[in-house]
Amino acid sequence: MVPEQQDAGASTPTSSPGGERTSVVIVGAGPAGLTLANLLHAEGVPCVLLEAESRELIEALPRAGFLEEWAVRALERRGLAGPGLLGAEAQGDCEFRMDGTRHVFRYGELSGNRHIVYPQQFLVTDLVRAFADEAGGDVRFGAGDVEVHGIRTDRPSVSYTDAETGQQRTVACDFVAGCDGARGSSRAAIPEGGVEIFRHDLGVGWLALLAEAPPSAERVVFGLHPQGFAAHMARGPQVTRYYLECPPGDSPDNWPHERVWSELRTRLGARDAPPLNEGEVVERRVLDMHNYVVEPMTYGRLHLAGDAAHLVAPVAAKGMNLALNDALLLADAFRAYYREGDESGLEGYSDACLRRVWQYQDFNRWVSEIVHGPSSGDPFKAGTAAARLRRMTRSAKAGRAVAGLYIGSDADH
């Protein structure tokens, strides 16, 4: 089927007797949705981006902070890497602390690639500015009661409540890109049995903490301890992200200031390690650690991307990178469809994404078994975790294999 060319080269929706019409409605203004919107706009494919939250909130919400180098270079090639991202700090090693010993894993030297430290809210701010302010793209914040309709027909649509007028509006389209997470309206539009959801529960919780305190180390630090896992990750010169393993479903109220810092000092402690820089904890939330994959990532005229399609627990910093990979592949597929009438990219979108998704899921689970082994209460799991850690940090051959999986690549399928 040759795509209908409506306002070819335009980037804004057209009006029709039944309301508005555009080519693609994107639901969700996270990294996946914003990247896709920018790339479609650059190709002249009309699109509307709907976001339930305000612009101020999504630009301030602290989330993931590590981009793999291949993802940054892909954004750069497409003109979406601004000065902040291109000038951001690069890290090529991390540190594991276990039994009072510090083990440095130099994955940058082993793989030739590094992580770029750029918190998700910074990337979101850049992408919103590029789409809404610089390109004049159509993004509608505060969209309420979003519902996706007709995804098994050739004329799907998305309805929502306008934040300014309170009126319900409907945008008809050719396709819907669902980039609004597991609890969003996109996944909800798929009837029961339309896709399969494969879930893996890690059996632990993580207390996610944001502290107004300078980083205490120049690299990411993982503490492997019988009392539970801990992690230290810089989020800026005066802000640090910490994680503490806790029971699933635990309450943040169980973790007052003194307990938080006492556990961090214990679990991240090691010989010759500098003391932690302590400060006020401004965010506490408990994450029940689990992974899931939706197969296929396409249902009718709906294509899922990012957390709507898969979740990787934040053990190996994979989530934002997978979201960007989805967006890049989906943008290429839409470009081929609208410019060349080639449907193969859309037909193969799910399979193309899932190759990387499953590889990252496998690596994430492998790392999880290392970092949670000492606190598992199982001497066998603790012993195998220690063996894996020694092998990856002391053997160049083994280290190179792990490093390649940890940092990813353009050919990582």
Short mmCIF file of C-alpha atoms in Angstrom, two decimals:
data_model
loop_
_atom_site.label_atom_id
_atom_site.label_comp_id
_atom_site.label_asym_id
_atom_site.label_seq_id
_atom_site.Cartn_x
_atom_site.Cartn_y
_atom_site.Cartn_z
CA MET A 1 0.00 0.00 0.00
CA VAL A 2 1.38 3.38 -0.98
CA PRO A 3 0.99 5.86 1.90
CA GLU A 4 -1.44 8.70 1.49
CA GLN A 5 0.56 11.92 1.14
CA GLN A 6 -1.27 14.60 3.08
CA ASP A 7 0.45 17.95 3.06
CA ALA A 8 3.71 16.32 2.01
CA GLY A 9 6.62 18.06 3.64
CA ALA A 10 4.40 19.72 6.23
CA SER A 11 4.96 19.25 9.93
CA THR A 12 1.58 20.29 11.27
CA PRO A 13 -1.74 18.43 11.30
CA THR A 14 -4.45 19.22 8.80
CA SER A 15 -8.11 19.85 9.51
CA SER A 16 -10.84 17.54 8.29
CA PRO A 17 -14.63 17.43 8.62
CA GLY A 18 -14.27 15.04 11.56
CA GLY A 19 -11.58 17.05 13.35
CA GLU A 20 -7.81 17.15 13.14
CA ARG A 21 -5.72 14.74 11.14
CA THR A 22 -2.01 14.03 11.06
CA SER A 23 0.28 11.21 10.01
CA VAL A 24 1.60 10.04 13.38
CA VAL A 25 0.35 10.73 16.89
CA ILE A 26 3.06 10.19 19.47
CA VAL A 27 1.87 9.58 23.01
CA GLY A 28 4.46 10.38 25.67
CA ALA A 29 7.24 12.98 25.75
CA GLY A 30 10.07 10.93 27.20
CA PRO A 31 13.36 10.26 25.38
CA ALA A 32 11.70 7.88 22.89
CA GLY A 33 8.72 10.09 22.04
CA LEU A 34 10.74 13.29 21.80
CA THR A 35 13.47 11.72 19.67
CA LEU A 36 10.87 10.27 17.32
CA ALA A 37 9.01 13.60 17.10
CA ASN A 38 12.18 15.49 16.21
CA LEU A 39 13.19 12.99 13.56
CA LEU A 40 9.74 12.86 11.95
CA HIS A 41 9.57 16.67 11.89
CA ALA A 42 12.97 16.81 10.21
CA GLU A 43 11.69 14.43 7.51
CA GLY A 44 8.54 16.51 6.98
CA VAL A 45 6.25 13.80 8.35
CA PRO A 46 3.35 15.50 10.16
CA CYS A 47 3.05 14.47 13.80
CA VAL A 48 1.41 15.53 17.05
CA LEU A 49 3.04 14.80 20.40
CA LEU A 50 0.76 14.40 23.43
CA GLU A 51 2.13 14.48 26.99
CA ALA A 52 0.08 14.12 30.16
CA GLU A 53 2.46 16.10 32.36
CA SER A 54 3.56 19.72 32.15
CA ARG A 55 6.70 20.80 30.36
CA GLU A 56 8.14 22.05 33.64
CA LEU A 57 7.72 18.66 35.29
CA ILE A 58 9.27 16.50 32.58
CA GLU A 59 12.23 18.85 32.29
CA ALA A 60 12.91 18.64 36.02
CA LEU A 61 12.12 15.01 36.84
CA PRO A 62 15.40 13.23 37.77
CA ARG A 63 15.81 9.89 36.07
CA ALA A 64 18.51 7.79 34.37
CA GLY A 65 21.85 9.43 33.78
CA PHE A 66 24.05 7.29 31.51
CA LEU A 67 24.02 7.20 27.73
CA GLU A 68 26.05 4.68 25.81
CA GLU A 69 28.44 6.22 23.34
CA TRP A 70 26.81 4.63 20.30
CA ALA A 71 23.52 6.33 21.25
CA VAL A 72 25.16 9.75 21.57
CA ARG A 73 26.85 9.35 18.19
CA ALA A 74 23.53 8.31 16.64
CA LEU A 75 21.87 11.45 18.01
CA GLU A 76 24.80 13.53 16.80
CA ARG A 77 24.52 12.15 13.25
CA ARG A 78 20.86 13.17 13.23
CA GLY A 79 21.48 16.66 14.57
CA LEU A 80 19.98 16.00 18.01
CA ALA A 81 23.10 16.18 20.17
CA GLY A 82 23.44 19.69 21.56
CA PRO A 83 26.48 21.33 23.16
CA GLY A 84 25.54 20.08 26.61
CA LEU A 85 25.46 16.45 25.54
CA LEU A 86 28.55 16.67 23.35
CA GLY A 87 30.47 18.35 26.16
CA ALA A 88 29.23 16.05 28.92
CA GLU A 89 31.59 14.01 31.07
CA ALA A 90 32.58 10.60 29.74
CA GLN A 91 33.25 7.65 32.05
CA GLY A 92 35.05 4.47 31.14
CA ASP A 93 35.35 2.62 34.41
CA CYS A 94 33.33 1.65 37.45
CA GLU A 95 34.21 0.22 40.83
CA PHE A 96 32.93 -2.77 42.77
CA ARG A 97 33.52 -2.95 46.51
CA MET A 98 33.28 -6.30 48.25
CA ASP A 99 34.80 -7.63 51.49
CA GLY A 100 36.62 -4.34 51.99
CA THR A 101 38.39 -4.61 48.62
CA ARG A 102 38.02 -2.24 45.67
CA HIS A 103 37.79 -3.82 42.20
CA VAL A 104 37.99 -1.35 39.29
CA PHE A 105 36.47 -2.47 35.99
CA ARG A 106 38.02 -0.45 33.14
CA TYR A 107 35.44 -1.19 30.48
CA GLY A 108 36.38 1.88 28.42
CA GLU A 109 39.91 0.63 27.82
CA LEU A 110 38.66 -2.88 27.13
CA SER A 111 35.87 -1.92 24.73
CA GLY A 112 37.00 1.40 23.26
CA ASN A 113 33.68 2.99 24.27
CA ARG A 114 32.46 4.90 27.30
CA HIS A 115 29.34 6.11 29.04
CA ILE A 116 28.31 9.73 28.67
CA VAL A 117 27.03 11.15 31.95
CA TYR A 118 23.92 13.11 30.99
CA PRO A 119 20.83 12.87 33.21
CA GLN A 120 17.62 12.09 31.36
CA GLN A 121 15.98 15.39 32.29
CA PHE A 122 18.82 17.24 30.52
CA LEU A 123 18.25 15.23 27.34
CA VAL A 124 14.49 15.74 27.60
CA THR A 125 15.01 19.51 27.98
CA ASP A 126 17.24 19.56 24.90
CA LEU A 127 14.78 17.56 22.83
CA VAL A 128 11.75 19.62 23.90
CA ARG A 129 13.59 22.81 23.00
CA ALA A 130 14.60 21.40 19.60
CA PHE A 131 11.09 20.23 18.74
CA ALA A 132 8.83 22.86 20.30
CA ASP A 133 10.93 26.03 20.32
CA GLU A 134 13.36 25.71 17.45
CA ALA A 135 11.41 23.60 14.95
CA GLY A 136 7.90 24.74 15.88
CA GLY A 137 6.69 21.19 16.39
CA ASP A 138 3.24 20.44 17.75
CA VAL A 139 3.54 19.24 21.36
CA ARG A 140 0.56 19.41 23.69
CA PHE A 141 1.38 19.24 27.39
CA GLY A 142 -1.13 18.47 30.11
CA ALA A 143 -3.18 16.24 27.79
CA GLY A 144 -5.69 14.45 30.01
CA ASP A 145 -7.85 11.36 29.57
CA VAL A 146 -5.80 10.18 26.60
CA GLU A 147 -7.36 7.24 24.77
CA VAL A 148 -6.17 5.42 21.67
CA HIS A 149 -8.83 4.17 19.26
CA GLY A 150 -9.08 2.04 16.16
CA ILE A 151 -5.58 0.63 16.06
CA ARG A 152 -6.78 -2.42 14.10
CA THR A 153 -8.24 -0.17 11.40
CA ASP A 154 -6.50 1.96 8.78
CA ARG A 155 -7.81 5.13 10.49
CA PRO A 156 -6.77 5.10 14.14
CA SER A 157 -7.20 8.15 16.34
CA VAL A 158 -6.28 9.51 19.74
CA SER A 159 -8.65 11.51 21.94
CA TYR A 160 -7.66 13.69 24.88
CA THR A 161 -8.83 16.55 27.07
CA ASP A 162 -7.23 19.88 26.25
CA ALA A 163 -5.42 21.34 29.27
CA GLU A 164 -6.34 24.93 28.43
CA THR A 165 -9.98 24.64 27.37
CA GLY A 166 -11.06 21.45 29.13
CA GLN A 167 -12.63 20.29 25.86
CA GLN A 168 -12.20 16.83 24.41
CA ARG A 169 -10.30 16.74 21.14
CA THR A 170 -9.57 13.95 18.70
CA VAL A 171 -6.68 13.62 16.27
CA ALA A 172 -7.05 11.06 13.48
CA CYS A 173 -3.84 9.58 12.09
CA ASP A 174 -2.20 6.80 10.12
CA PHE A 175 -0.21 5.42 13.06
CA VAL A 176 0.14 5.80 16.81
CA ALA A 177 3.53 5.64 18.52
CA GLY A 178 3.02 4.57 22.13
CA CYS A 179 5.87 6.02 24.17
CA ASP A 180 3.98 6.54 27.43
CA GLY A 181 5.19 3.70 29.64
CA ALA A 182 3.66 0.54 31.04
CA ARG A 183 0.67 2.28 32.61
CA GLY A 184 -0.04 4.59 29.71
CA SER A 185 -3.01 4.66 27.39
CA SER A 186 -1.14 3.05 24.50
CA ARG A 187 -0.65 -0.35 26.12
CA ALA A 188 -4.18 -0.12 27.51
CA ALA A 189 -5.54 0.08 23.95
CA ILE A 190 -4.28 -3.42 23.16
CA PRO A 191 -6.96 -6.03 23.94
CA GLU A 192 -6.15 -8.95 26.20
CA GLY A 193 -4.21 -11.55 24.26
CA GLY A 194 -3.10 -9.05 21.61
CA VAL A 195 0.50 -9.21 22.82
CA GLU A 196 2.44 -11.31 25.30
CA ILE A 197 4.20 -9.74 28.29
CA PHE A 198 7.18 -11.64 29.66
CA ARG A 199 8.16 -10.58 33.17
CA HIS A 200 11.06 -11.43 35.46
CA ASP A 201 11.02 -10.38 39.11
CA LEU A 202 14.43 -9.92 40.71
CA GLY A 203 12.98 -10.55 44.15
CA VAL A 204 14.46 -7.39 45.71
CA GLY A 205 13.63 -3.72 46.06
CA TRP A 206 15.92 -0.74 45.64
CA LEU A 207 15.54 2.43 47.66
CA ALA A 208 16.34 5.21 45.16
CA LEU A 209 17.83 8.26 46.86
CA LEU A 210 18.79 11.67 45.58
CA ALA A 211 21.12 13.56 47.90
CA GLU A 212 22.19 17.18 47.81
CA ALA A 213 25.79 16.17 48.33
CA PRO A 214 28.87 16.28 46.07
CA PRO A 215 29.86 12.92 44.58
CA SER A 216 32.19 10.93 46.80
CA ALA A 217 33.99 9.15 43.95
CA GLU A 218 34.97 9.97 40.40
CA ARG A 219 33.20 6.92 39.05
CA VAL A 220 30.13 4.77 39.61
CA VAL A 221 30.57 2.62 42.72
CA PHE A 222 28.73 -0.64 43.45
CA GLY A 223 28.79 -2.00 46.98
CA LEU A 224 28.32 -5.78 47.26
CA HIS A 225 27.59 -6.52 50.91
CA PRO A 226 25.80 -9.18 53.00
CA GLN A 227 23.46 -6.46 54.32
CA GLY A 228 22.43 -5.55 50.79
CA PHE A 229 23.57 -3.93 47.59
CA ALA A 230 24.37 -0.19 47.41
CA ALA A 231 25.36 2.15 44.59
CA HIS A 232 26.79 5.64 44.16
CA MET A 233 26.30 7.61 40.92
CA ALA A 234 27.11 11.27 40.29
CA ARG A 235 24.25 13.41 39.01
CA GLY A 236 26.08 16.73 38.97
CA PRO A 237 28.74 18.59 40.95
CA GLN A 238 26.45 18.91 43.99
CA VAL A 239 23.99 16.03 43.57
CA THR A 240 24.48 12.27 43.93
CA ARG A 241 22.15 9.37 43.20
CA TYR A 242 22.35 6.49 45.68
CA TYR A 243 20.63 3.12 45.77
CA LEU A 244 20.14 0.75 48.70
CA GLU A 245 18.77 -2.75 48.40
CA CYS A 246 15.65 -3.20 50.52
CA PRO A 247 12.73 -5.63 50.76
CA PRO A 248 10.22 -5.45 47.89
CA GLY A 249 7.34 -3.16 48.78
CA ASP A 250 9.31 -1.46 51.56
CA SER A 251 8.25 2.05 52.56
CA PRO A 252 10.55 5.05 52.18
CA ASP A 253 9.33 6.08 55.64
CA ASN A 254 11.39 3.20 57.04
CA TRP A 255 14.56 4.94 55.92
CA PRO A 256 15.19 8.11 57.94
CA HIS A 257 18.32 10.21 57.40
CA GLU A 258 20.56 8.45 59.92
CA ARG A 259 19.66 4.96 58.75
CA VAL A 260 20.26 5.87 55.10
CA TRP A 261 23.74 7.22 55.70
CA SER A 262 24.68 4.46 58.14
CA GLU A 263 23.79 1.79 55.58
CA LEU A 264 25.54 3.63 52.75
CA ARG A 265 28.72 3.96 54.81
CA THR A 266 28.62 0.26 55.66
CA ARG A 267 27.76 -1.13 52.25
CA LEU A 268 30.05 1.18 50.26
CA GLY A 269 32.93 0.97 52.71
CA ALA A 270 36.32 -0.35 51.58
CA ARG A 271 39.96 -0.01 52.50
CA ASP A 272 41.49 3.26 51.28
CA ALA A 273 38.09 4.50 50.07
CA PRO A 274 37.37 8.17 50.85
CA PRO A 275 34.49 8.90 53.23
CA LEU A 276 31.09 9.68 51.76
CA ASN A 277 30.05 13.29 51.33
CA GLU A 278 26.77 13.42 53.19
CA GLY A 279 23.91 15.83 52.67
CA GLU A 280 20.16 16.18 52.70
CA VAL A 281 18.22 13.41 51.00
CA VAL A 282 15.65 15.15 48.82
CA GLU A 283 14.11 12.08 47.19
CA ARG A 284 13.24 8.64 48.54
CA ARG A 285 11.27 6.08 46.55
CA VAL A 286 11.25 2.30 46.49
CA LEU A 287 11.61 0.45 43.19
CA ASP A 288 10.40 -3.13 43.03
CA MET A 289 13.07 -4.54 40.77
CA HIS A 290 11.65 -6.36 37.78
CA ASN A 291 12.04 -6.59 34.03
CA TYR A 292 9.46 -7.14 31.30
CA VAL A 293 9.29 -7.43 27.52
CA VAL A 294 6.22 -6.98 25.33
CA GLU A 295 6.10 -9.14 22.19
CA PRO A 296 5.46 -8.04 19.58
CA MET A 297 6.06 -4.32 20.01
CA THR A 298 3.49 -3.66 17.27
CA TYR A 299 -0.26 -4.22 17.32
CA GLY A 300 -2.17 -3.08 14.25
CA ARG A 301 -1.33 0.59 13.66
CA LEU A 302 0.19 1.00 17.15
CA HIS A 303 3.95 0.80 17.62
CA LEU A 304 5.29 0.71 21.18
CA ALA A 305 8.62 2.21 22.21
CA GLY A 306 10.57 2.69 25.43
CA ASP A 307 9.02 1.59 28.72
CA ALA A 308 5.71 0.89 27.00
CA ALA A 309 7.47 -2.02 25.30
CA HIS A 310 10.10 -3.13 27.80
CA LEU A 311 11.56 -2.36 31.18
CA VAL A 312 15.09 -3.09 32.30
CA ALA A 313 15.69 -2.69 36.03
CA PRO A 314 18.36 0.00 36.62
CA VAL A 315 21.16 -2.47 37.31
CA ALA A 316 23.27 -1.85 34.20
CA ALA A 317 22.00 1.56 32.95
CA LYS A 318 20.24 0.21 29.87
CA GLY A 319 16.73 1.69 29.89
CA MET A 320 17.24 5.09 28.27
CA ASN A 321 19.55 3.59 25.66
CA LEU A 322 16.93 1.03 24.63
CA ALA A 323 14.32 3.79 24.37
CA LEU A 324 16.56 5.75 22.00
CA ASN A 325 17.24 2.65 19.92
CA ASP A 326 13.49 2.11 19.52
CA ALA A 327 12.96 5.72 18.46
CA LEU A 328 15.77 5.64 15.91
CA LEU A 329 14.51 2.43 14.32
CA LEU A 330 10.90 3.60 14.28
CA ALA A 331 11.84 6.95 12.76
CA ASP A 332 13.76 5.19 9.99
CA ALA A 333 10.77 2.91 9.36
CA PHE A 334 8.34 5.84 9.12
CA ARG A 335 10.69 7.74 6.81
CA ALA A 336 10.88 4.77 4.43
CA TYR A 337 7.10 4.38 4.53
CA TYR A 338 6.23 8.00 3.83
CA ARG A 339 9.04 8.85 1.43
CA GLU A 340 9.40 5.58 -0.49
CA GLY A 341 6.22 3.63 0.20
CA ASP A 342 8.38 0.92 1.78
CA GLU A 343 6.50 -0.93 4.55
CA SER A 344 9.28 -3.38 5.40
CA GLY A 345 10.75 -1.21 8.15
CA LEU A 346 7.42 -0.98 9.98
CA GLU A 347 6.75 -4.66 9.49
CA GLY A 348 10.18 -5.54 10.87
CA TYR A 349 10.29 -2.87 13.59
CA SER A 350 9.45 -5.17 16.49
CA ASP A 351 11.95 -7.86 15.55
CA ALA A 352 14.69 -5.29 14.98
CA CYS A 353 14.14 -3.72 18.41
CA LEU A 354 13.78 -6.98 20.28
CA ARG A 355 17.21 -8.26 19.25
CA ARG A 356 18.84 -5.53 21.34
CA VAL A 357 16.15 -5.67 24.03
CA TRP A 358 16.73 -9.35 24.78
CA GLN A 359 20.51 -8.98 24.71
CA TYR A 360 20.31 -6.14 27.23
CA GLN A 361 17.86 -8.11 29.37
CA ASP A 362 20.23 -11.04 29.47
CA PHE A 363 23.18 -8.86 30.49
CA ASN A 364 21.10 -7.02 33.07
CA ARG A 365 20.14 -10.30 34.74
CA TRP A 366 23.77 -11.46 34.71
CA VAL A 367 24.92 -8.28 36.46
CA SER A 368 22.03 -8.53 38.91
CA GLU A 369 23.22 -11.97 39.99
CA ILE A 370 26.63 -10.46 40.78
CA VAL A 371 25.48 -7.42 42.75
CA HIS A 372 22.77 -9.26 44.69
CA GLY A 373 24.74 -12.47 45.28
CA PRO A 374 26.42 -11.49 48.57
CA SER A 375 23.10 -10.40 50.11
CA SER A 376 21.09 -13.38 48.86
CA GLY A 377 21.65 -15.46 51.99
CA ASP A 378 22.80 -18.28 49.68
CA PRO A 379 26.53 -19.12 49.97
CA PHE A 380 26.50 -20.66 46.51
CA LYS A 381 25.13 -17.48 44.88
CA ALA A 382 27.58 -15.37 46.88
CA GLY A 383 30.47 -17.57 45.77
CA THR A 384 29.58 -17.47 42.08
CA ALA A 385 29.12 -13.69 42.27
CA ALA A 386 32.62 -13.31 43.70
CA ALA A 387 34.03 -15.60 41.01
CA ARG A 388 32.41 -13.57 38.22
CA LEU A 389 33.68 -10.33 39.72
CA ARG A 390 37.26 -11.59 39.96
CA ARG A 391 37.16 -12.93 36.41
CA MET A 392 35.83 -9.75 34.79
CA THR A 393 38.24 -7.45 36.64
CA ARG A 394 41.39 -9.60 36.47
CA SER A 395 41.17 -11.32 33.08
CA ALA A 396 41.56 -9.07 30.03
CA LYS A 397 39.88 -11.63 27.79
CA ALA A 398 36.89 -12.08 30.07
CA GLY A 399 36.81 -8.35 30.79
CA ARG A 400 36.61 -7.46 27.11
CA ALA A 401 33.58 -9.71 26.62
CA VAL A 402 31.77 -8.17 29.60
CA ALA A 403 32.79 -4.63 28.62
CA GLY A 404 31.36 -5.03 25.14
CA LEU A 405 28.01 -6.06 26.61
CA TYR A 406 28.07 -3.35 29.26
CA ILE A 407 28.66 -0.42 26.90
CA GLY A 408 26.86 -1.68 23.77
CA SER A 409 27.61 -0.73 20.18
CA ASP A 410 26.00 0.22 16.88
CA ALA A 411 26.09 -3.45 15.87
CA ASP A 412 24.58 -4.69 19.15
CA HIS A 413 21.66 -6.72 17.85
#
